[in-house]
Coordinates of C-alpha atoms in Angstrom, one line a residue:
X260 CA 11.5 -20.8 39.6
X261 CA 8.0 -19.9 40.6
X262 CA 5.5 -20.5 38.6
X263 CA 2.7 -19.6 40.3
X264 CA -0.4 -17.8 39.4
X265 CA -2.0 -15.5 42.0
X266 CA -5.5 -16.3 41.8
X267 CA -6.6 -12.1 42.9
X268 CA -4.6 -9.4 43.0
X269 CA -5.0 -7.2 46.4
X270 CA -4.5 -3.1 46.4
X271 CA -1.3 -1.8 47.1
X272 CA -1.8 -0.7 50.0
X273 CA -3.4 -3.6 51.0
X274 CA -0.1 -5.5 50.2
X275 CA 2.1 -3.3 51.8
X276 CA 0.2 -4.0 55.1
X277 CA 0.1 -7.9 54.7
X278 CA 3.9 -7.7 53.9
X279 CA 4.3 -5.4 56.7
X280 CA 2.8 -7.9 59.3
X281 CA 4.7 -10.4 58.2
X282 CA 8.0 -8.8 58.3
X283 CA 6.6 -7.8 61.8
X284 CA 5.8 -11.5 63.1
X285 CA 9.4 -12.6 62.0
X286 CA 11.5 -9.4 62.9
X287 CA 9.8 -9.4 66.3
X288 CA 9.9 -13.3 66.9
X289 CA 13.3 -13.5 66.0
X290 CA 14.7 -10.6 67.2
X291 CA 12.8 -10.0 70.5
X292 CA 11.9 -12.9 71.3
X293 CA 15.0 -14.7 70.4
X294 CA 12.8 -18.0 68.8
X295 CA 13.8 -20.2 66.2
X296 CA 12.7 -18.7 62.6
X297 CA 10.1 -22.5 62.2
X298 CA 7.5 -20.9 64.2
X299 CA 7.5 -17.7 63.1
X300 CA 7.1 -18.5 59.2
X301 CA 4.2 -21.2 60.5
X302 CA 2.3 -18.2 62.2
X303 CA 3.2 -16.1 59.4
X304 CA 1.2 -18.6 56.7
X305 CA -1.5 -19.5 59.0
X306 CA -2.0 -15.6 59.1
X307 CA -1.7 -15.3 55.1
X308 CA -4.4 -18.4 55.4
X309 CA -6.7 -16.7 57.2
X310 CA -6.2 -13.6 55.0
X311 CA -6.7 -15.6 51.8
X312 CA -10.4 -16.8 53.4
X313 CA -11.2 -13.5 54.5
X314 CA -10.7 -12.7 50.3
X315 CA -12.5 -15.7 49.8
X316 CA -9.6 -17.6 48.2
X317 CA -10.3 -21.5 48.2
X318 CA -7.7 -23.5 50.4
X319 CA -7.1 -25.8 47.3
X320 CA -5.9 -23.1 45.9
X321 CA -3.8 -21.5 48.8
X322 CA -2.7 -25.4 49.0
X323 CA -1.3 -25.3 45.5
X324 CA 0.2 -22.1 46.2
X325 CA 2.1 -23.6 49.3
X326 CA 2.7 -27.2 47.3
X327 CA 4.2 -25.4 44.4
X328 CA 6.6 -22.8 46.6
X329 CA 7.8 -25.9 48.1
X330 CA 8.8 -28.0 45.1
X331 CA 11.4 -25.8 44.4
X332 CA 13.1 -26.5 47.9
X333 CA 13.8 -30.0 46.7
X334 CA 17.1 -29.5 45.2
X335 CA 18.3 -27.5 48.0
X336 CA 17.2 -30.1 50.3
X337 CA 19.2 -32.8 49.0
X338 CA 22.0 -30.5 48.7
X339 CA 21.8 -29.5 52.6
X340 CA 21.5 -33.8 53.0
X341 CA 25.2 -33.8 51.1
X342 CA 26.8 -31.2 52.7
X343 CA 26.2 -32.5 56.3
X344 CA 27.4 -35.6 55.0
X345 CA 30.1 -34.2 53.4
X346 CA 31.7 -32.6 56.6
X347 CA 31.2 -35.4 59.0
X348 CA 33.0 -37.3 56.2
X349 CA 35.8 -34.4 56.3
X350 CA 35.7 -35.1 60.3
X351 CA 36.3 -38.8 59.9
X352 CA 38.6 -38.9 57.0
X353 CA 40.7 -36.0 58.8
X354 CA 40.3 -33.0 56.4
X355 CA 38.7 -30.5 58.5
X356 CA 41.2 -31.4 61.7
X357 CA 43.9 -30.7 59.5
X358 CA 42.6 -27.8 57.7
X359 CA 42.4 -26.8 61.3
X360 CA 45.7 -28.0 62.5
X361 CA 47.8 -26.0 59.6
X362 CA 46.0 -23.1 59.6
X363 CA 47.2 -22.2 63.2
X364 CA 50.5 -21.9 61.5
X365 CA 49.0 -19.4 59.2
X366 CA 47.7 -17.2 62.7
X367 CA 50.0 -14.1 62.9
X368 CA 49.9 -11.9 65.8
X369 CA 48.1 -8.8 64.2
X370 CA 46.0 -10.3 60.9
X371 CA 44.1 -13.3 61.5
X372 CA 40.9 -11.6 60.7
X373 CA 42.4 -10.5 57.4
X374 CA 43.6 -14.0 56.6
X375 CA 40.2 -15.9 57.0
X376 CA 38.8 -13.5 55.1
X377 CA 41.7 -14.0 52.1
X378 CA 41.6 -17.8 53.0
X379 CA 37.7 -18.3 52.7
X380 CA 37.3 -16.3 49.7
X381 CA 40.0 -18.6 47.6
X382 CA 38.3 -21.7 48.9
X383 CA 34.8 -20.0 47.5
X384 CA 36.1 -18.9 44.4
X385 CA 37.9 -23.2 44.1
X386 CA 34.6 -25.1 45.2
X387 CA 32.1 -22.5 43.8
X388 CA 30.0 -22.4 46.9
X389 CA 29.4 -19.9 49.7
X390 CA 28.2 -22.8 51.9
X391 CA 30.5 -25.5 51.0
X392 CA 33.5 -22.9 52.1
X393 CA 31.7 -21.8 55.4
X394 CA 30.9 -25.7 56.5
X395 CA 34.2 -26.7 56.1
X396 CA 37.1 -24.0 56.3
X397 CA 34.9 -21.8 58.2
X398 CA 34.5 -24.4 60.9
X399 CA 37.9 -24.7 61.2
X400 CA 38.7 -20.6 61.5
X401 CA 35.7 -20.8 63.5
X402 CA 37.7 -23.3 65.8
X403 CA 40.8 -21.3 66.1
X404 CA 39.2 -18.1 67.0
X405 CA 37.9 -19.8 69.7
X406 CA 41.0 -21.4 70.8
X407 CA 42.4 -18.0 70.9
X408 CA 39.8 -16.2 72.7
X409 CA 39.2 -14.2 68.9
X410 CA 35.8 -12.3 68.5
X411 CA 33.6 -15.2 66.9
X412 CA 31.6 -12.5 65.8
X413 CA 33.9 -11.1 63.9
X414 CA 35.6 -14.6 62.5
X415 CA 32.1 -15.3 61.3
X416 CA 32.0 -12.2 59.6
X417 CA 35.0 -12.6 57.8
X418 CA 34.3 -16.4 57.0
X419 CA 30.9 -15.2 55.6
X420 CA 32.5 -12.1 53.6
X421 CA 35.2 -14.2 52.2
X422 CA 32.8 -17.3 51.0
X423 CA 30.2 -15.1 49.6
X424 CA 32.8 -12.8 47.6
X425 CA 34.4 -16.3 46.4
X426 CA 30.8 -17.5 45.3
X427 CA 30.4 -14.6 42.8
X428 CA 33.1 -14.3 41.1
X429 CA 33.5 -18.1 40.8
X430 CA 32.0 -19.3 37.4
X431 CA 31.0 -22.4 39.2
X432 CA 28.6 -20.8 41.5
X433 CA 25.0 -21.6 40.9
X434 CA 24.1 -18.0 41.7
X435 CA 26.4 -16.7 39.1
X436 CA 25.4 -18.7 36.6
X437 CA 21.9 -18.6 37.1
X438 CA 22.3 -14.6 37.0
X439 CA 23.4 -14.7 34.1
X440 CA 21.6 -17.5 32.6
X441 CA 18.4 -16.0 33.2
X442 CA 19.0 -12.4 31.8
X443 CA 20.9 -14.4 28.8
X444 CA 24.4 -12.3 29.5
X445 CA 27.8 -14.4 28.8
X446 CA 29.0 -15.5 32.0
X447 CA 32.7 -14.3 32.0
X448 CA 31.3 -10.9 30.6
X449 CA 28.9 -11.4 34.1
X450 CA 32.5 -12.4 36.0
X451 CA 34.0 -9.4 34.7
X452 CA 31.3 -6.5 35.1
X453 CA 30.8 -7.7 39.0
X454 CA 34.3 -6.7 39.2
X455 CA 33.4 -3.1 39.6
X456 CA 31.5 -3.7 42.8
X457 CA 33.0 -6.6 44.3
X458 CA 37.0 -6.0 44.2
X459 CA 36.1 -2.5 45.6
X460 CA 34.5 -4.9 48.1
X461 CA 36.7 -6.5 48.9
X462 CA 39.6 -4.3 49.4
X463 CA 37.5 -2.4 51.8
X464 CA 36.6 -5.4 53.6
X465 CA 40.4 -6.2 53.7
X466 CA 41.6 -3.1 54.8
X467 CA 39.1 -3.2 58.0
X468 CA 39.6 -6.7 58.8
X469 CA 43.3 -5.9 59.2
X470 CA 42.8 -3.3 61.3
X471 CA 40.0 -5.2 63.4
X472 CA 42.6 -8.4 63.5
X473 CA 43.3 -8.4 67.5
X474 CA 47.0 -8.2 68.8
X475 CA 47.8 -12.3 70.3
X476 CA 49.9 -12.2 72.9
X477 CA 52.1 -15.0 73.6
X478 CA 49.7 -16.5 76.4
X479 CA 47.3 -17.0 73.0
X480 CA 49.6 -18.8 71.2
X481 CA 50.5 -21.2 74.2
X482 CA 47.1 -22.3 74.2
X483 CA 46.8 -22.5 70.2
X484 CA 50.0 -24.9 70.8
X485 CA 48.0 -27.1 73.3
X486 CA 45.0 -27.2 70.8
X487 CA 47.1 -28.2 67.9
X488 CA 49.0 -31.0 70.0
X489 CA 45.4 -32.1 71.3
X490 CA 45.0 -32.3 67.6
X491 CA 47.2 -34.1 66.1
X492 CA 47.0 -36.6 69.5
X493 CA 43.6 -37.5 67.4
X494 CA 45.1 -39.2 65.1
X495 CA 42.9 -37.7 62.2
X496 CA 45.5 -34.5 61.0
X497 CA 47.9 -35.8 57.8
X498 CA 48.8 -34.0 54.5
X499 CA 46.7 -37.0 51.9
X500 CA 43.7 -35.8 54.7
X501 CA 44.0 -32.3 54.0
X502 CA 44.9 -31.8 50.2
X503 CA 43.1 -34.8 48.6
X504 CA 39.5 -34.8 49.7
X505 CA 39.9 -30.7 48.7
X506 CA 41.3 -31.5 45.1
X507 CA 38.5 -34.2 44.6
X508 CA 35.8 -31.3 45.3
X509 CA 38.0 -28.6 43.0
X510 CA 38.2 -31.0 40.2
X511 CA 34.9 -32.2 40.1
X512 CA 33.6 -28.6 40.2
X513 CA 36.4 -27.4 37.1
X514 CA 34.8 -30.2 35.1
X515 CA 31.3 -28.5 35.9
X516 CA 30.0 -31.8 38.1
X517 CA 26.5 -31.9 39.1
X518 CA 26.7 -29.7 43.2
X519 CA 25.4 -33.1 44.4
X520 CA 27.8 -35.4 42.7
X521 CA 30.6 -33.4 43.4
X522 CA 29.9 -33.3 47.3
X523 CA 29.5 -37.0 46.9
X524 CA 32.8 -37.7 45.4
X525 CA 34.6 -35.4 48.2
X526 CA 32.5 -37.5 51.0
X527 CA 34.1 -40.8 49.7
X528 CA 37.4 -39.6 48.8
X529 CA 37.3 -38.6 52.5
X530 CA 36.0 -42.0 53.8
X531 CA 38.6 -43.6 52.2
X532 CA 41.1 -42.2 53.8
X533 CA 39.4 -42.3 57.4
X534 CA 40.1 -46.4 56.7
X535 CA 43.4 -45.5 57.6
X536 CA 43.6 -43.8 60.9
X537 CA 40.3 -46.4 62.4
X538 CA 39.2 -49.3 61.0
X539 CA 35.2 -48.9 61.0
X540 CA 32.5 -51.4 60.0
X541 CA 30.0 -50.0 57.3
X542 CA 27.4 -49.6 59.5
X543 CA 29.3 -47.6 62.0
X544 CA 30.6 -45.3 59.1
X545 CA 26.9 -45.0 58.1
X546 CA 25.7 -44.3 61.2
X547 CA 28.4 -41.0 61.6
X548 CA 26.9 -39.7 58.3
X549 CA 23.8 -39.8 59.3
X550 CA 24.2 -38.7 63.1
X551 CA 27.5 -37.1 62.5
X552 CA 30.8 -37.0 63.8
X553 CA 30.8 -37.5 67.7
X554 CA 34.6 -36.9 69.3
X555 CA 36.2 -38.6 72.3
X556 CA 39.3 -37.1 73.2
X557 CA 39.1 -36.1 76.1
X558 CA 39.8 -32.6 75.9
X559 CA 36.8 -30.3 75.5
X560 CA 37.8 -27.7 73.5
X561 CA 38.6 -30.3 70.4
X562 CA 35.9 -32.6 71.2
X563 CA 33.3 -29.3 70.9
X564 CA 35.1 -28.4 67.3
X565 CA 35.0 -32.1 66.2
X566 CA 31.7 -32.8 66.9
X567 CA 29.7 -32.5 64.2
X568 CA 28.2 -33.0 60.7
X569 CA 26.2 -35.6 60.0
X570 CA 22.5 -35.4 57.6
X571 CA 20.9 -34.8 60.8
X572 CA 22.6 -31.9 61.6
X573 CA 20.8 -30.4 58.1
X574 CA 16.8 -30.9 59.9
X575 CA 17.1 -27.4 61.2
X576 CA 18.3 -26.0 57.8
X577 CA 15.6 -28.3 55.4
X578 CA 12.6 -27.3 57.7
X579 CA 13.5 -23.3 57.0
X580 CA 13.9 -24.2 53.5
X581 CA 10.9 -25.5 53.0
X582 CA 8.5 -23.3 55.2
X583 CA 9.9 -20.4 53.9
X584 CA 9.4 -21.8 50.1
X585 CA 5.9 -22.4 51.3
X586 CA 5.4 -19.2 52.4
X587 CA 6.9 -17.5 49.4
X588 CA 4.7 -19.7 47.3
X589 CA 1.6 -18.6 49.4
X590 CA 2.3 -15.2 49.2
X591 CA 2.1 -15.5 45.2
X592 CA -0.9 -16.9 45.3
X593 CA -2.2 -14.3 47.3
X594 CA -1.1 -11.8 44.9
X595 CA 1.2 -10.0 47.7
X596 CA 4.8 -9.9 46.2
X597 CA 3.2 -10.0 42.1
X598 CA 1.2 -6.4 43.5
X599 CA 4.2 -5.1 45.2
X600 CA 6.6 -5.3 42.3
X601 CA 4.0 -4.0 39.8
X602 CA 3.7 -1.2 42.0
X603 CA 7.2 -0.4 42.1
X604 CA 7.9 -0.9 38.2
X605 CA 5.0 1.8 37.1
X606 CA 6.7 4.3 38.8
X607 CA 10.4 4.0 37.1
X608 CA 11.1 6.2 34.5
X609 CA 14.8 7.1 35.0
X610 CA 18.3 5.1 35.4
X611 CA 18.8 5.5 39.2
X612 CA 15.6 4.9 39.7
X613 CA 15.5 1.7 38.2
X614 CA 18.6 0.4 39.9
X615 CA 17.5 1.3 43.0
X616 CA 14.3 -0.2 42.8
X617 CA 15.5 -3.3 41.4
X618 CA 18.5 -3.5 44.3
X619 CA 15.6 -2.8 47.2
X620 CA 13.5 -5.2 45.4
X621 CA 15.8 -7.9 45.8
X622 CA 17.0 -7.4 49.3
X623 CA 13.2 -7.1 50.1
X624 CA 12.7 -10.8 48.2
X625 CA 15.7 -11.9 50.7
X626 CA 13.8 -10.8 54.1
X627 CA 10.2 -11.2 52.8
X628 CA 10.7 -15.1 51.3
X629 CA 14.8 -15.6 52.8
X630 CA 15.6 -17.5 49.2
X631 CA 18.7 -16.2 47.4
X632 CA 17.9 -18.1 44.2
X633 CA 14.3 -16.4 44.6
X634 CA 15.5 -13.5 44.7
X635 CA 17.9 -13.2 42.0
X636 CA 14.9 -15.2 39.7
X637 CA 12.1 -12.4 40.8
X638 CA 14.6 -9.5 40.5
X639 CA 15.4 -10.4 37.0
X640 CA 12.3 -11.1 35.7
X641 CA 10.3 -8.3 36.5
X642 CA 12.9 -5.8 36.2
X643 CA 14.8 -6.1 32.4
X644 CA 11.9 -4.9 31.0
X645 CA 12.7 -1.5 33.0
X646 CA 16.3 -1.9 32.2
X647 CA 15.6 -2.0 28.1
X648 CA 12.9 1.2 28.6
X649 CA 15.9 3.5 30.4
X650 CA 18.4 2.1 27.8
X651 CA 20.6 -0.3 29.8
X652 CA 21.7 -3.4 29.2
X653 CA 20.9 -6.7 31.0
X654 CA 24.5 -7.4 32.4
X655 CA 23.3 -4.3 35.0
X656 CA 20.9 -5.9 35.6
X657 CA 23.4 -9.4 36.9
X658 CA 25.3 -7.6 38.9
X659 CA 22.2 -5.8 41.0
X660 CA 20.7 -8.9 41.1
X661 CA 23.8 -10.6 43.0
X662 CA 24.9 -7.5 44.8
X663 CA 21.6 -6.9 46.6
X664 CA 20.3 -11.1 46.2
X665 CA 22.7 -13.2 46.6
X666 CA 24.9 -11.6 49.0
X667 CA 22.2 -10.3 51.2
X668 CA 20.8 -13.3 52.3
X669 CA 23.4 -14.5 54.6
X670 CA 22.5 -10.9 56.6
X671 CA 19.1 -12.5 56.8
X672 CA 18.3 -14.6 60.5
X673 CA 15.3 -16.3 58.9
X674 CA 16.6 -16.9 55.6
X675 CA 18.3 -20.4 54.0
X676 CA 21.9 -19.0 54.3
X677 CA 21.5 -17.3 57.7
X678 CA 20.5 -20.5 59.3
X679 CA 22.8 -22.7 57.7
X680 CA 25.9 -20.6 58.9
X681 CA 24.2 -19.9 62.1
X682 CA 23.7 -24.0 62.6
X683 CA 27.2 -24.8 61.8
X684 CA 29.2 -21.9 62.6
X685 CA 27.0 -21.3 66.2
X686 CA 27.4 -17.9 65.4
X687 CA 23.8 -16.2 65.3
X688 CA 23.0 -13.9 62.1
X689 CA 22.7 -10.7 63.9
X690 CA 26.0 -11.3 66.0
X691 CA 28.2 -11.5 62.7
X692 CA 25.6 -9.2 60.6
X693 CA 27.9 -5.7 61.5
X694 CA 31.1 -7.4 61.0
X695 CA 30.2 -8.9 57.2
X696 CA 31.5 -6.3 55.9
X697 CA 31.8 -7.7 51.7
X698 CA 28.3 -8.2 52.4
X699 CA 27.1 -5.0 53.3
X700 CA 29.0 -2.9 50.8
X701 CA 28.4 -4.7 47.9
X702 CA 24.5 -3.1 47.5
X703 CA 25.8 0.1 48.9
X704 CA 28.3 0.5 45.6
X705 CA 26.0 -1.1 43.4
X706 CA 23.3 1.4 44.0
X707 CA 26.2 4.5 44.5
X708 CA 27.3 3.0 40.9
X709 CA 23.7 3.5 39.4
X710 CA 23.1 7.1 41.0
X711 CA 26.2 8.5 39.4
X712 CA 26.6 6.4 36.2
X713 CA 29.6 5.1 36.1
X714 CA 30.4 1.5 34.9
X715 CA 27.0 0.9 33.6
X716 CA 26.6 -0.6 30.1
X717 CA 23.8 0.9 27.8
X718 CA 22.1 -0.7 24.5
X719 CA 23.7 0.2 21.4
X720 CA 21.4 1.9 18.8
X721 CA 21.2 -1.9 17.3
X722 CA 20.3 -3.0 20.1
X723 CA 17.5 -0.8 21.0
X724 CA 15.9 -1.4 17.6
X725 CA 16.5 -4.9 17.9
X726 CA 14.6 -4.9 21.7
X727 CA 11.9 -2.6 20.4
X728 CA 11.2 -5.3 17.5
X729 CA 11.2 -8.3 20.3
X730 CA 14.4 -9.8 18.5
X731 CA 17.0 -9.2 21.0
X732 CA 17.6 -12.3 22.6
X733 CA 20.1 -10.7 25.0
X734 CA 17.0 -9.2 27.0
X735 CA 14.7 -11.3 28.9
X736 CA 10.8 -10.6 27.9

C-alpha cells in the first residue's frame, strides 16, 4: 500500500493538466505509435521530474517517491518469476499439451467462444487467480482458436472475461480479499453482494459469446484432428499430466497456501512427471525454467503453441510493474493523484454521486498508475469516509472497488494485467478490449446499480451512531 507523503500539494487544475499529459504521452505512444508501454512510462516520469524541479521539489525527495512506489512491486515480481516458471513446467511435465489436447474434444460446431468463457471462469474461480487461469488454460484455448482459424480476438476476450469473473468471486483471490480486508467487510458477505453485478455479468457475457461462437465446418475440424495427432505424437499429453499438476495448485490454494508457494508446488508436481516422458539432467531442466520451454516437433503450428514459459519470458511483465509503481509513487509525491481525489470527494454529497465518483476514481487509478491492487487500496481508502456521510455501508464500497478496479485493468495496454495477457496470450489489449465483455459490464451495472438504488446496503441507525462516535470498526477511517 502506498505510503507516501506528497511533499506539496499542486491546484486542481494544475493536476488535471499534469494527469492529462500523462495520459496523453501513454495513450498516444501506445496507441499511435504502437510502442511498447517501457518507454512511454520512462518519458512520462522524466516529465513528472522535471515538473517536480520546476516546483522546486528536491530529487531526494522525488527519489523516495519513486523508491517507495517501487517496493510495493516486489511481491508481484516474484509472483510473475513463479508463474513463468510455472507454465514452462506445465509444458514439460505435459499439463498445458493436454489441457490442450482434451479440450478440442470439448470444441462444438456453434459454441466454442461460450465454452472458454465457462471453462476459464471455473479454472479462476479453482486457482483464485485471473493470471494463473489466462497463462495456462488460456494458452491452450488460445492454441485451438488458432488451429481453427477462431477470432483470437475474440478467444482472448473470452479467456480474459472468464479468468477475471472466476478471480472475484473466488475467496482465494488476492483482490477479493484484500477488498474486503481493507474496508473490514466479511469476505463471504463481499462473495455474496458481488453477486448482484457479476452473475448479471456474466450471463450477458454468455449469452453474446454464444451467439459470437463461429459455425466450424468440417474442413476446421480436419485440421483440429491433425493438431491433436501432432500432439499427442509429442509424447507430453496423458491423464496424471493433466489432472495432477491442476489438483496440486487447487489444493494448495483451498488450504489458503501462500500465491508463491502454491505455484511452486504445481511447478514440481509438474517436473516430476516430465521425468517420465524425457529423462533430463538438472541442469537442462533448469535451464527450460529459466529460458522456457523450446519445442521440436517439427510441425509449426505445435512448436509455436509449445514454445514458451520460462522466468525470462516475465522481463517484459516485471519492467512494467515496476516503472509503473515508480511512476505511481512519483506522482504521490508530487501531490497529483492525493489533489485529484480531494477534489472529487468535496464535491459528493448524494448516493449516486458517491458511487460514481468512487467507480471513475478507480478506473482512472487503473489507466493513470495501471496497478489493480492500487487501485482497489486508493479507491477504498479515500472513499468510505463518503460512503458513511451518505449512509451506506462499506460492502458498496467492495464491490465498486472490484467492479471498476480489479476488472478494469486487464482493458488497460499499459497496465500489469494488460501486458501480462498480451505477452502470453500474443493478443494485444486493444484487439481483445471490445470483445471482454464481463469486463466491461461489470462498472456499467455497478454504477446503473448506484443511480437507481437497488441492492445497495445502508447503515443501520446503530451503525450510524456507532460511525459518528469513531467506534464502528466495520468502516475504515
Amino acid at each position: 500500500m502506498f505510503r507516501i507523503k506528497a511533499v506539496q500539494m499542486p491546484s486542481t487544475i494544475e493536476a488535471i493538466v499534469v494527469a492529462a499529459v500523462i495520459i496523453f504521452i501513454m495513450s498516444f505512444s501506445i496507441i499511435f505509435l504502437e510502442t511498447v508501454p517501457h518507454i512511454p512510462i520512462i518519458f512520462a516520469i522524466l516529465f513528472l521530474i522535471v515538473y517536480g524541479f520546476i516546483k522546486k521539489v528536491s530529487y531526494s525527495d522525488m527519489e523516495e517517491g519513486i523508491t517507495e512506489g517501487a517496493k510495493v512491486g516486489i511481491t508481484a515480481t516474484l509472483l510473475f518469476f513463479f508463474i513463468g516458471i510455472l507454465i514452462s513446467a506445465w509444458m514439460i511435465g505435459g499439463t498445458i499439451p493436454t489441457l490442450v489436447y482434451f479440450g478440442f474434444n470439448l470444441v462444438t460446431p456453434k459454441f466454442f467462444l461460450a465454452i472458454v468463457f465457462v471453462v476459464a471462469s471455473i479454472i479462476g474461480i479453482s486457482v483464485g487467480s485471473s493470471l494463473t487461469t489466462v497463462g495456462t488454460v488460456g494458452v491452450a484455448f488460445i492454441g485451438i482458436a488458432s488451429t481453427l482459424d477462431i477470432s483470437l480476438a475474440m478467444t482472448a476476450g473470452a479467456i480474459v472475461s472468464g479468468a477475471f469473473f472466476g478471480d472475484k468471486m473466488s475467496p482465494l483471490s488476492d483482490t477479493t480479499n484484500m477488498a474486503s480486508s481493507v474496508l473490514k467487510v466479511d469476505l463471504f458477505d463481499h462473495i455474496r453482494n458481488m453477486g448482484w453485478t457479476t452473475i448479471p455479468a456474466f450471463i450477458i457475457s454468455l449469452i453474446l459469446f454464444a451467439v459470437l461462437s463461429p459455425n466450424i465446418t468440417e474442413a476446421d475440424f480436419d485440421a483440429m484432428y491433425t493438431f491433436q495427432d501432432g500432439l499427442f505424437d509429442t509424447g507430453l499429453v496423458s491423464w496424471y499430466a493433466g489432472i495432477i499438476p491442476i489438483a496440486v495448485l487447487i489444493i494448495c490454494s483451498i488450504r489458503k497456501m501462500p500465491a508463491i508457494l502454491s505455484l511452486a508446488l504445481g511447478a514440481l508436481a509438474a517436473i516430476i512427471i516430465s521425468f517420465f516422458n524425457e529423462v533430463r539432467s538438472l541442469g537442462e531442466i533448469i535451464g527450460i525454467l529459466y529460458g522456457g520451454y523450446v519445442s521440436e516437433t517439427g510441425i509449426e503450428e505445435v512448436d509455436a503453441l509449445l514454445t514458451r514459459g520460462g522466468m525470462e519470458s516475465m522481463f517484459f511483465t516485471i519492467g512494467i510493474v515496476l516503472l509503473a509503481l515508480s511512476l505511481g509513487g512519483l506522482l504521490f509525491t508530487l501531490g497529483i493523484v492525493p489533489q485529484l481525489l480531494s477534489a472529487i470527494e468535496s464535491k459528493l454529497q448524494k448516493v449516486r454521486s458517491v458511487i460514481l465518483a468512487s467507480a471513475l476514481t478507480a478506473i482512472g487509478i487503473n489507466v493513470l498508475i495501471g496497478e489493480q491492487y492500487l487501485s482497489v487500496l486508493l479507491t477504498g481508502e479515500s472513499y468510505a469516509p463518503q460512503y458513511k456521510k451518505v449512509g451506506l455501508h462499506n460492502i458498496n464500497l467492495a464491490r465498486v472497488s472490484e467492479d471498476a478496479g480489479t476488472v478494469v485493468n486487464p482493458l488497460v495496454p499499459w497496465s500489469v494485467c494488460g501486458v501480462f495477457i498480451t505477452t502470453v496470450l500474443g493478443v494485444s489489449t486493444l484487439a481483445y478490449l471490445p470483445f471482454a465483455f464481463f469486463c466491461l459490464l461489470s462498472p456499467i451495472l455497478t454504477v446503473f446499480y448506484g443511480f437507481t438504488g437497488k441492492t445497495l446496503t445502508y447503515l443501520t441507525e446503530e451503525e450510524k451512531q456507532a460511525a459518528s462516535q469513531g467506534k464502528n470498526e466495520d468502516v475504515l477511517v
